[in-house]
Coordinates of C-alpha atoms in Angstrom, one line a residue:
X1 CA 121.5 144.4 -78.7
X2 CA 120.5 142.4 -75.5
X3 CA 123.1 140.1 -74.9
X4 CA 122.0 137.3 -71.7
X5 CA 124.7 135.1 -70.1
X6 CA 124.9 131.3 -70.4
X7 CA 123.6 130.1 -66.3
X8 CA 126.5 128.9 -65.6
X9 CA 128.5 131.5 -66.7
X10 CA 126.3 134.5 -64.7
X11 CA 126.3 132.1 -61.5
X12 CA 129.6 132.1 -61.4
X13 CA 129.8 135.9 -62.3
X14 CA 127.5 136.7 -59.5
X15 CA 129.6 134.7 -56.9
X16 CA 132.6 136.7 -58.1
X17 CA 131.0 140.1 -57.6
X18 CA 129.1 139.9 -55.0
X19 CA 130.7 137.5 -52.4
X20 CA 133.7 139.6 -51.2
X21 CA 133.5 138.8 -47.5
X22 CA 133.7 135.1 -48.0
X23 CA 134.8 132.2 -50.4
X24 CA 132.2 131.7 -52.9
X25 CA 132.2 128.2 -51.1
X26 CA 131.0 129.5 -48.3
X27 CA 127.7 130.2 -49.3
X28 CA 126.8 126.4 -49.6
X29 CA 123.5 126.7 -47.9
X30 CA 122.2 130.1 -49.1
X31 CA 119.4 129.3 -51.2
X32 CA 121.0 132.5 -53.5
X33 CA 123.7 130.1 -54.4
X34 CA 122.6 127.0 -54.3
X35 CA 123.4 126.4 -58.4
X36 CA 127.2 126.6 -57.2
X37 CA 126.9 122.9 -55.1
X38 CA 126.0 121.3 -58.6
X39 CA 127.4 121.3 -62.3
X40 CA 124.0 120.0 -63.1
X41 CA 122.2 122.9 -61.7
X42 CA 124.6 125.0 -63.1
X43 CA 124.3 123.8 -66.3
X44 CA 120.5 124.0 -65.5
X45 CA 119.6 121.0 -67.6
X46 CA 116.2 121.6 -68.7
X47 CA 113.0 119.2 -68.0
X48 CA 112.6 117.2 -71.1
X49 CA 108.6 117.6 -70.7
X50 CA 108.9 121.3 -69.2
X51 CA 105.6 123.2 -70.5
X52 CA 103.6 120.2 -70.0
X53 CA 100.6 119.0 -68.0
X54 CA 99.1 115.8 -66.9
X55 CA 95.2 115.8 -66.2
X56 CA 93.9 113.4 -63.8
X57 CA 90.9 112.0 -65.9
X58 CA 89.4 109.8 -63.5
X59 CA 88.9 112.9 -61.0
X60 CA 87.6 115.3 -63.8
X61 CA 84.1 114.4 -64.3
X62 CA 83.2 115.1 -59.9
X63 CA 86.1 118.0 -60.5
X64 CA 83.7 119.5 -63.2
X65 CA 80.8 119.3 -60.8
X66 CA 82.8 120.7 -57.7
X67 CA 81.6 124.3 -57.7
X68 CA 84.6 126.9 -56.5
X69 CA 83.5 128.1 -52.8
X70 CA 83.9 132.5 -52.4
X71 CA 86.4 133.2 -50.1
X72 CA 85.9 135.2 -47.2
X73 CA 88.2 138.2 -46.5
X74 CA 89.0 136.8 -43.2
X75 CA 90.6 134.4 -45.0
X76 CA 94.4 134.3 -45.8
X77 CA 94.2 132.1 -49.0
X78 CA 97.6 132.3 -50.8
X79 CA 101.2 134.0 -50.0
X80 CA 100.7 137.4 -48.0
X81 CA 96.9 136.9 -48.2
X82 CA 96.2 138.1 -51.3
X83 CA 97.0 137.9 -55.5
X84 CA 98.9 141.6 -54.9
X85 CA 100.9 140.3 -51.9
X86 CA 99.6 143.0 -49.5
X87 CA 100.4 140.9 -46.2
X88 CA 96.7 142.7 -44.8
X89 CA 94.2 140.9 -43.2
X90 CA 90.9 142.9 -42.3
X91 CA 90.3 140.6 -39.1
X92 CA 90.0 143.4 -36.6
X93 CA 90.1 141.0 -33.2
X94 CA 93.2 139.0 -33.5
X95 CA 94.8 138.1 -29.9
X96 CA 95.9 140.7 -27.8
X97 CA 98.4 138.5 -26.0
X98 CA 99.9 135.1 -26.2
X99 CA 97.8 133.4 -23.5
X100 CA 95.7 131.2 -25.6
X101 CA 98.1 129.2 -27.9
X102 CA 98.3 125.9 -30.0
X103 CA 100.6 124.1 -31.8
X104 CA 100.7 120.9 -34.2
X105 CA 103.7 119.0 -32.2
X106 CA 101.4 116.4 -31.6
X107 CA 100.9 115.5 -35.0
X108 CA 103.8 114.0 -36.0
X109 CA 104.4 116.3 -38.9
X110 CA 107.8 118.7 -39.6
X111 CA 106.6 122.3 -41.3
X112 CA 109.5 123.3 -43.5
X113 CA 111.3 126.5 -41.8
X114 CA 110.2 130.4 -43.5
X115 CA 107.4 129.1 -45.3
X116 CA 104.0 131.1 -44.8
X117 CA 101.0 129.3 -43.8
X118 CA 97.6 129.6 -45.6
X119 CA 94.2 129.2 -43.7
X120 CA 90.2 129.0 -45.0
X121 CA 87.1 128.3 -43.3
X122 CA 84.9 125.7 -45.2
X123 CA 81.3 125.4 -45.5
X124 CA 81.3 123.6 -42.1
X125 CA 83.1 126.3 -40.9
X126 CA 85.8 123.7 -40.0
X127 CA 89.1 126.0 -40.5
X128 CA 91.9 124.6 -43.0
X129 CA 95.7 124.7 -43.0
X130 CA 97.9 124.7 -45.9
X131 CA 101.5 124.0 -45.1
X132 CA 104.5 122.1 -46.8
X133 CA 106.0 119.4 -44.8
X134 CA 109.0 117.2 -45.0
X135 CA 111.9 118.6 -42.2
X136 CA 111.7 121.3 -40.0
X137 CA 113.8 124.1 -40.7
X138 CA 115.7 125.6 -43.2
X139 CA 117.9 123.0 -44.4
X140 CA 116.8 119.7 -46.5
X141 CA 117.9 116.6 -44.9
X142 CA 120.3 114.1 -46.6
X143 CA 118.5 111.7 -48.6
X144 CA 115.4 113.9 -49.2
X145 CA 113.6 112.7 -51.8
X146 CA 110.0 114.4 -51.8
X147 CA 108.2 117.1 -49.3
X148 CA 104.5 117.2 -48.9
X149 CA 101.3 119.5 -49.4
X150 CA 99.7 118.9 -46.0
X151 CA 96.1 119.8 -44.7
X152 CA 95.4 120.3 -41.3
X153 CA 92.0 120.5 -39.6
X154 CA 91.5 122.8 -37.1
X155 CA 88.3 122.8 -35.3
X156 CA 86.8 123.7 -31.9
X157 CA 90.7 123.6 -30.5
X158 CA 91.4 120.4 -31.9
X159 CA 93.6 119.7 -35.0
X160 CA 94.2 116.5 -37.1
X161 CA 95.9 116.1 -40.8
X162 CA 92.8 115.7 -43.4
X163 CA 95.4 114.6 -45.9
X164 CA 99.3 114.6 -47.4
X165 CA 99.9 114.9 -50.9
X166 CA 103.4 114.5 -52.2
X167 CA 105.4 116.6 -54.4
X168 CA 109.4 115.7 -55.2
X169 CA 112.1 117.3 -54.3
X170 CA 115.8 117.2 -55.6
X171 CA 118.3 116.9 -52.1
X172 CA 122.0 117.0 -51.5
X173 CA 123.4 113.5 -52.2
X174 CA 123.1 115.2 -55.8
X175 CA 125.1 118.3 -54.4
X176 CA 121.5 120.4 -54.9
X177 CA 120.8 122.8 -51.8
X178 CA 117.2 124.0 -52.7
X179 CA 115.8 125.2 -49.3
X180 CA 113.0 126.4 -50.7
X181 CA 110.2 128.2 -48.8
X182 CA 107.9 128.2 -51.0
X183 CA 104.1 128.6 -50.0
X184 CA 100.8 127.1 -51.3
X185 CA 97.7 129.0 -52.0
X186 CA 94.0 128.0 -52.4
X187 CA 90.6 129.1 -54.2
X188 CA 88.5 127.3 -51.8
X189 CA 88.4 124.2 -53.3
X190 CA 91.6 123.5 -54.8
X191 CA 94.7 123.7 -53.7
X192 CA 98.3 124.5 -54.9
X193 CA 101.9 124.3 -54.8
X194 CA 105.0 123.8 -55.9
X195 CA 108.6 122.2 -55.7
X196 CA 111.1 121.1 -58.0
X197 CA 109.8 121.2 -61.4
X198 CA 105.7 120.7 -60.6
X199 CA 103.4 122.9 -59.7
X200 CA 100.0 120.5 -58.9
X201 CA 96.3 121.4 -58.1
X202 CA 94.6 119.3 -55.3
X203 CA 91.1 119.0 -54.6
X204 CA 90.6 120.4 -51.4
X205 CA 87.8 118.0 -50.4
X206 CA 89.9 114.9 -50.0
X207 CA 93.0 115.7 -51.1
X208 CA 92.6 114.3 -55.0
X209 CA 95.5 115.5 -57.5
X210 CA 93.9 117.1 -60.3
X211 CA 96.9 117.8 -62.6
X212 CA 100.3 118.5 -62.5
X213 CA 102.3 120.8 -64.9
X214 CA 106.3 120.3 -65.3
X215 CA 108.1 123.7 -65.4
X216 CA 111.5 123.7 -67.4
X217 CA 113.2 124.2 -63.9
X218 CA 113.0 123.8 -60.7
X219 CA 110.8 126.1 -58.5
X220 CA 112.5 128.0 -55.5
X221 CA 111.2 130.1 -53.4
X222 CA 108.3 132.0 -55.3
X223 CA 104.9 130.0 -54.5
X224 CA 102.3 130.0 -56.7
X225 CA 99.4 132.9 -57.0
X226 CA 96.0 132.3 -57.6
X227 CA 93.0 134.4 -59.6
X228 CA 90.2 133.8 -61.2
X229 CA 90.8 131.7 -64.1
X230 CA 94.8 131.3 -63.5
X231 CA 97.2 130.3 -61.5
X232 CA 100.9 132.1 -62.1
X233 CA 103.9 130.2 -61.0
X234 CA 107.6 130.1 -61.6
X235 CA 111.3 128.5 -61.6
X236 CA 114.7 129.3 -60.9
X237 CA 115.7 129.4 -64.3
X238 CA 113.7 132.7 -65.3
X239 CA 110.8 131.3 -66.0
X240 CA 107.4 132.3 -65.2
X241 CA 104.1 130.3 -66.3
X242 CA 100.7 131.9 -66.6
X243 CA 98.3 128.4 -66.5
X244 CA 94.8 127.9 -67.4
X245 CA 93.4 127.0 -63.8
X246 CA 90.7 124.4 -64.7
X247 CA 93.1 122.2 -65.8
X248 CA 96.8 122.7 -65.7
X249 CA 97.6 123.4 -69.7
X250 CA 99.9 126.8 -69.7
X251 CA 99.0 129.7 -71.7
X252 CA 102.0 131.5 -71.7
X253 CA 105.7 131.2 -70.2
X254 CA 107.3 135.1 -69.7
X255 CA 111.5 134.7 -69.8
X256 CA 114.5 136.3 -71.7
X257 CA 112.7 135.8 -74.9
X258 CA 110.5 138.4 -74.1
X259 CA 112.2 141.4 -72.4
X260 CA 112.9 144.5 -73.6
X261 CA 115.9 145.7 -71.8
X262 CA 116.9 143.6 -69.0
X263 CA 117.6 139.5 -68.7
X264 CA 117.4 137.7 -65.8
X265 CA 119.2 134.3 -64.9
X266 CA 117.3 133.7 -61.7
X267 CA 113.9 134.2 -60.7
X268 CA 112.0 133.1 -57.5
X269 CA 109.1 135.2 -56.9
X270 CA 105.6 134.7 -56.1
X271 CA 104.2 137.0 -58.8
X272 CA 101.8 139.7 -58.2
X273 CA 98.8 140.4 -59.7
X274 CA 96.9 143.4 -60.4
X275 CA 93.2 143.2 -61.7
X276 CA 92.7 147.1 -62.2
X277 CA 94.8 147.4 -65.8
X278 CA 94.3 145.5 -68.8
X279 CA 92.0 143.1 -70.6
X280 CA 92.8 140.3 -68.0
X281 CA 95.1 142.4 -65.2
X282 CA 98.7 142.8 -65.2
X283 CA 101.5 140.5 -62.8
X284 CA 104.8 142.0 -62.2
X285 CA 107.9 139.7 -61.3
X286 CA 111.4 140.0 -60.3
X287 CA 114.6 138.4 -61.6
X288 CA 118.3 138.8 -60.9
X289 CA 121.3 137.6 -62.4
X290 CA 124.2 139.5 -64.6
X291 CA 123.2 141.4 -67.8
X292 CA 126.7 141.9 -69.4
X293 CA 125.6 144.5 -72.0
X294 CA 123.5 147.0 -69.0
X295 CA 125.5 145.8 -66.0
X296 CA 122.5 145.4 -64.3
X297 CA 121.9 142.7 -61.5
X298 CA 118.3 142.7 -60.2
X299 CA 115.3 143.0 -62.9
X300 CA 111.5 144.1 -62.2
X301 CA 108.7 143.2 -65.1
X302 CA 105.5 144.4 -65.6
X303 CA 103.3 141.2 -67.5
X304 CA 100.4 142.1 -69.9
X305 CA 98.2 138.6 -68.5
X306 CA 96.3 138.6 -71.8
X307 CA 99.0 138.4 -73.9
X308 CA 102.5 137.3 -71.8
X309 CA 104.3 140.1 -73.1
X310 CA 106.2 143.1 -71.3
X311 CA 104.5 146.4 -70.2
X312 CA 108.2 147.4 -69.2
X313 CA 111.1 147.1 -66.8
X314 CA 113.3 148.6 -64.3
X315 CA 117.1 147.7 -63.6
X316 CA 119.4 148.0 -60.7
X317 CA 123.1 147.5 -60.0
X318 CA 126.1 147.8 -58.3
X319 CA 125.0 144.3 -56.2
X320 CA 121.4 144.8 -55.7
X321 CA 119.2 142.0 -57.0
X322 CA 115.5 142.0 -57.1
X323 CA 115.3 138.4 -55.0
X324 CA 111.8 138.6 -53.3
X325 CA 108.2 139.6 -54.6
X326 CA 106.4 142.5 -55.3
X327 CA 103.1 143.9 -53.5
X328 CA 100.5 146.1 -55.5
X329 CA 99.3 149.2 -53.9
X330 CA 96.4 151.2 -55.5
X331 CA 98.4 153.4 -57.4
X332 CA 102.2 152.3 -56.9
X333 CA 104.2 148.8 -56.2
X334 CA 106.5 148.2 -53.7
X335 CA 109.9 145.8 -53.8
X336 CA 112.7 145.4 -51.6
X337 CA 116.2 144.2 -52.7
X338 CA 119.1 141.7 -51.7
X339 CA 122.9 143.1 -52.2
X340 CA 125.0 140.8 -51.4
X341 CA 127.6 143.6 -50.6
X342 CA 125.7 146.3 -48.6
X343 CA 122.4 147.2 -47.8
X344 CA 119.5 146.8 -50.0
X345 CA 116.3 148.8 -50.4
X346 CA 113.1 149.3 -50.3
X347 CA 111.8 151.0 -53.8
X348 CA 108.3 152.6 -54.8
X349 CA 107.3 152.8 -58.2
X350 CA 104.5 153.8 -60.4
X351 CA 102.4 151.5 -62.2
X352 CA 103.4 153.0 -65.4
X353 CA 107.2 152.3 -64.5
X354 CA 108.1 156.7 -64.8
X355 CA 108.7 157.0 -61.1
X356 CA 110.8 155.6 -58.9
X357 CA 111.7 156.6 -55.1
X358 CA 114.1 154.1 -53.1
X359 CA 115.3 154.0 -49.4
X360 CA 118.4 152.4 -48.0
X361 CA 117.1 149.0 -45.9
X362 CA 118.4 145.9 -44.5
X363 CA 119.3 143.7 -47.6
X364 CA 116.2 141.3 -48.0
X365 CA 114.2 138.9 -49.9
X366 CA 111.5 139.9 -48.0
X367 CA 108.1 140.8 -49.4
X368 CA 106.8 144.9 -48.8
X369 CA 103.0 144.6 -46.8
X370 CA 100.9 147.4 -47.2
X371 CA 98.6 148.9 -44.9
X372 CA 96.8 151.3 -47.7
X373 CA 94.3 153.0 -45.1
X374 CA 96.9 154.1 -42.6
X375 CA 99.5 155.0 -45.0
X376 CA 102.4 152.6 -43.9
X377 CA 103.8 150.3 -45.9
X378 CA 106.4 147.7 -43.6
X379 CA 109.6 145.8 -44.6
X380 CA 111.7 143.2 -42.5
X381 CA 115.6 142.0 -43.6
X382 CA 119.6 141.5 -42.4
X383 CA 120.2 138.2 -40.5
X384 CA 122.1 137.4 -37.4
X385 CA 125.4 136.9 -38.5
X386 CA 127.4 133.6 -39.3
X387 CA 129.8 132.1 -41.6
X388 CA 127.9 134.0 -45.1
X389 CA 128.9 137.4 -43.7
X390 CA 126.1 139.6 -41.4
X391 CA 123.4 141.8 -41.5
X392 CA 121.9 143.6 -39.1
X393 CA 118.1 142.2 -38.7
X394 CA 114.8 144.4 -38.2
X395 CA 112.0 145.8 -39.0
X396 CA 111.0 149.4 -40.5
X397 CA 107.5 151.2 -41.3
X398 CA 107.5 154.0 -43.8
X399 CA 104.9 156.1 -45.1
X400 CA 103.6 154.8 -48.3
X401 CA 103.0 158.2 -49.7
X402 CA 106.5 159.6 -49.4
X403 CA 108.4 156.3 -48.2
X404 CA 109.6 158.6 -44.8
X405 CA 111.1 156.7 -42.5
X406 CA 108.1 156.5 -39.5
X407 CA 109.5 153.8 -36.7
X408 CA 112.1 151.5 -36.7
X409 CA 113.3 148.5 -34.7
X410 CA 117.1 147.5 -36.0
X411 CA 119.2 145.1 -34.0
X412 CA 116.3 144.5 -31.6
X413 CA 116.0 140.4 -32.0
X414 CA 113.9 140.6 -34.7
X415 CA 113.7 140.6 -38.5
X416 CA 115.1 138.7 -41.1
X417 CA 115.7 138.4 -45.0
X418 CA 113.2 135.5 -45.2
X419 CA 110.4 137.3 -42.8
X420 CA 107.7 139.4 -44.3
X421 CA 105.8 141.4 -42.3
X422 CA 102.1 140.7 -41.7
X423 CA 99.4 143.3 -40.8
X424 CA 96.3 142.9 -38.6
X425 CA 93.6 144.4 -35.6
X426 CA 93.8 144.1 -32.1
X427 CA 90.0 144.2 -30.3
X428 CA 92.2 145.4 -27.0
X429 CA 91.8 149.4 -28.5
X430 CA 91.5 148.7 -32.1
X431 CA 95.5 149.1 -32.5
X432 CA 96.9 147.9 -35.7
X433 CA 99.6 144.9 -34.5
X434 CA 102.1 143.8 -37.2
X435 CA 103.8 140.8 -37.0
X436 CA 107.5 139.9 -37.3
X437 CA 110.1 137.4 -35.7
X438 CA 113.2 136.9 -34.1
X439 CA 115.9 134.4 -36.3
X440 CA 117.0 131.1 -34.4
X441 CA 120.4 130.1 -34.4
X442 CA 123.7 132.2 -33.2
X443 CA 126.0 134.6 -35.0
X444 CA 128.2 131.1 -35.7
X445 CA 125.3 129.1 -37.4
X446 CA 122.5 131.1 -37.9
X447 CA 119.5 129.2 -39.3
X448 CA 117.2 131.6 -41.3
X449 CA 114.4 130.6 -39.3
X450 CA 112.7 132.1 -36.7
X451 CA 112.2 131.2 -32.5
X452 CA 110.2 133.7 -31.2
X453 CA 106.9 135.5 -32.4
X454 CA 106.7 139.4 -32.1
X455 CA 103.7 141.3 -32.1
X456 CA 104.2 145.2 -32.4
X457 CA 102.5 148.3 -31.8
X458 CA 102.3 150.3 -35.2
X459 CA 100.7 153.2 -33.2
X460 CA 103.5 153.5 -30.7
X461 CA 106.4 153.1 -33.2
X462 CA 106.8 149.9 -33.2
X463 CA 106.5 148.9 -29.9
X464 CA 106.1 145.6 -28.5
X465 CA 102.5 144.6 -28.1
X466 CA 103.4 141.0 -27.1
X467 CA 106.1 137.8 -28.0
X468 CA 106.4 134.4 -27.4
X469 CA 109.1 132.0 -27.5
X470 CA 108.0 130.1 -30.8
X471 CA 107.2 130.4 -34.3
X472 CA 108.1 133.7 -35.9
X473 CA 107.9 132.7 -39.7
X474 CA 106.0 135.0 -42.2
X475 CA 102.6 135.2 -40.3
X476 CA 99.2 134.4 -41.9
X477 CA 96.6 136.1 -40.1
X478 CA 92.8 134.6 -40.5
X479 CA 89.5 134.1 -38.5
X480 CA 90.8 136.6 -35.6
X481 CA 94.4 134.1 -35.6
X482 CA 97.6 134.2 -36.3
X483 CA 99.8 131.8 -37.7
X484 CA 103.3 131.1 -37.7
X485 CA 105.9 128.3 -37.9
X486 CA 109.3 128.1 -36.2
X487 CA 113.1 126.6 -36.9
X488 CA 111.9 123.4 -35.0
X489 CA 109.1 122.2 -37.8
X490 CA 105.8 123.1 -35.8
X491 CA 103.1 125.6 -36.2
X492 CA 101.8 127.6 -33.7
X493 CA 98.2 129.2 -33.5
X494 CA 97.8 132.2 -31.3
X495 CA 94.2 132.5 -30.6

């Protein structure tokens, strides 16, 4: 019999087990731990209207007659460019140094720290930005009260904020570290995110909310992904929503209440989805926590979309948790794990859950990107050090067929647990360059940000292409650009 912790009780159990280099005080600003600041997101008092929505009427007969625009490949519409988190961009001309760069310091605007941008070229081929706003950095502010979907224009080397839409957000005087970095994503016309306990939809065009839907939690971390007809989303209290995309109203919510083996306490992924199976695709997710009955602490699920219900599940111990997202390759997924004692690693597994092949990384909440032509799939993790223990940072490319170890660059000043790698084309000699960063901050405070922007060889094992001194946040590359933010709250385009 399945037998799932009360929250507060597993929170606690996880800070016991897992936090033996330092007080389980200490780990006040790691977003891991952030229920321990506050018996009320301990107790993880549920939203009185969770599973809800609320339709803007007076925007729905023009939203009915707004047709959804195709996106372009060149593109990077949502979290690690695509529904199956792949972190692969087909532009095959992206800059082969750092010479021609831009940045939005000018606009008055402060990008929140880790998150990954998301870009699309309109019909008037004016290019958009998608970033949340609010502070710059990792940690909230006292007195923070809301952060903002904000949309840039970027056109002919000029840029200007088209609009601001705001979203809440929970912040310390209440004891609540959330530091979330989640991301939005976009079909074209609309646009979403989420924080706290809303996800919205925003019209593109002018910035018009279209609806909101209340989750029974708040969100951290995991952004929502985009397909079709649905947008999947999540919360930290093991949670995650499949909703109908036209208008907000859920269709199913996937928790502890339907899993076979495992139950998770936490979740914060941005799911990933996989057209190729099933009536209507399958999403898998990740979840960690303490399962007393299978002493298991991180939690992978395979999602049926069509119905909500479990394909199956996978379990790990001894202090790994499953605390980042899952990328889809053709035949296998890819997930990296957090131990918040050792290492973590980086695992391949089948789509029908029978195999399973795992090698020893830097621990991580990092998201797997997949280069499926060349054979390389590319991880990033550890941190600089600081008061929550260390971790040595970098970044490692194995082959996806056999996960063999193919470069490496450890304790080179770059990598981190909230980095994930992104993958593009340099017109130079038609290189692959993959994109990393370097965490700000010092071994006494380090910030989980990023200062400096690498750009590495994949051909000459891992070698530095080019870096500059700024940005280094999970990369969006689109329209032959990349796209970063750093520690300091601006974003920087490398053109």
């Amino acid at each position: 019999m399945k037998k799932a912790l009360l929250p507060i009780l597993a929170a606690f159990m996880v800070l016991a087990l897992f936090a033996p280099a330092a007080a389980a005080g200490d780990y006040s600003d790691n977003p891991q731990f952030m229920s321990f600041n506050s018996p009320e997101k301990l107790s993880l008092a549920r939203s009185p209207d969770g599973g809800t929505t609320v339709y803007n009427a007076e925007a729905a007969p023009e939203a009915t007659r707004t047709a959804v625009r195709s996106l372009s490949p060149e593109d990077w519409p949502q979290f690690m460019h695509d529904a199956a988190n792949t972190g692969y961009s087909p532009c095959d001309n992206i800059p082969a140094d750092s010479t021609v760069v831009n940045s939005t310091s000018s606009l008055g605007i402060d990008v929140i720290g880790s998150i990954n941008p998301v870009v699309f070229k309109n019909a008037t081929g004016h290019k958009k930005v998608l970033v949340m706003t609010g502070y710059a950095g990792f940690e909230e502010p006292d007195g923070l009260t809301k952060v903002n979907l904000t949309c840039i224009d970027w056109y002919n080397g000029q840029m200007s904020v088209d609009w601001v839409q705001d979203l809440p957000r929970t912040n310390k005087t209440t004891g609540y570290y959330s530091n979330s970095w989640s991301s939005a994503a976009t079909d074209g016309t609309y646009a979403y995110a989420s924080s706290d306990n809303k996800t919205i939809c925003v019209r593109v065009s002018d910035g018009q909310l279209m609806w909101t839907f209340t989750t029974y939690y708040d969100n951290c971390n995991g952004g929502p992904t985009v397909t079709d007809n649905y947008v999947f989303c999540s919360d930290w209290g093991g949670n995650y929503y499949c909703l109908y995309k036209n208008n907000g109203t859920m269709k199913w919510v996937f928790n502890n209440a339907d899993t076979f083996d495992y139950d998770m306490t936490y979740s914060q992924a941005t799911p990933a989805f996989d057209p190729t199976e099933g009536d209507e695709g399958k999403i898998y997710v990740t979840g960690w926590g303490y399962d007393s009955v299978t002493q298991h602490t991180g939690f992978l699920y395979k999602v049926d979309v069509a119905t909500g219900t479990e394909d199956w599940s996978y379990g790990i111990g001894n202090s790994e948790s499953f605390c980042g997202s899952v990328s889809v390759d053709d035949d296998c997924i890819f997930v990296a794990s957090y131990s918040f004692g050792s290492n973590g690693k980086l695992y391949k597994i089948s789509k029908d859950g029978s195999t399973v092949t795992s090698q020893s990384i830097e621990r991580t909440d990092a998201t797997p990107s997949i280069d499926k032509a060349r054979d390389r799939v590319y991880i990033s993790g550890g941190w600089n050090g600081g008061i929550y223990g260390s971790a040595t940072p970098g970044v490692r490319c194995y082959s996806t067929s056999n996960l063999n170890l193919l470069w490496s660059r450890i304790n080179q000043n770059m990598g981190g647990w909230t980095c994930s790698v992104a993958i593009g084309k340099s017109d130079e000699e038609g290189d692959k360059l993959v994109f990393a960063g370097r965490e700000a901050g010092n071994n006494n405070y380090p910030s989980y940000c990023y200062n400096t922007t690498y750009a590495l060889y994949d051909a000459y094992y891992g070698g530095t292409s080019w870096n500059y001194p700024a940005g280094g946040a999970t990369a969006a590359i689109a329209w032959d650009e990349v796209y970063t933010v750093d520690h300091e709250g601006d974003l920087y385009i490398f053109s």
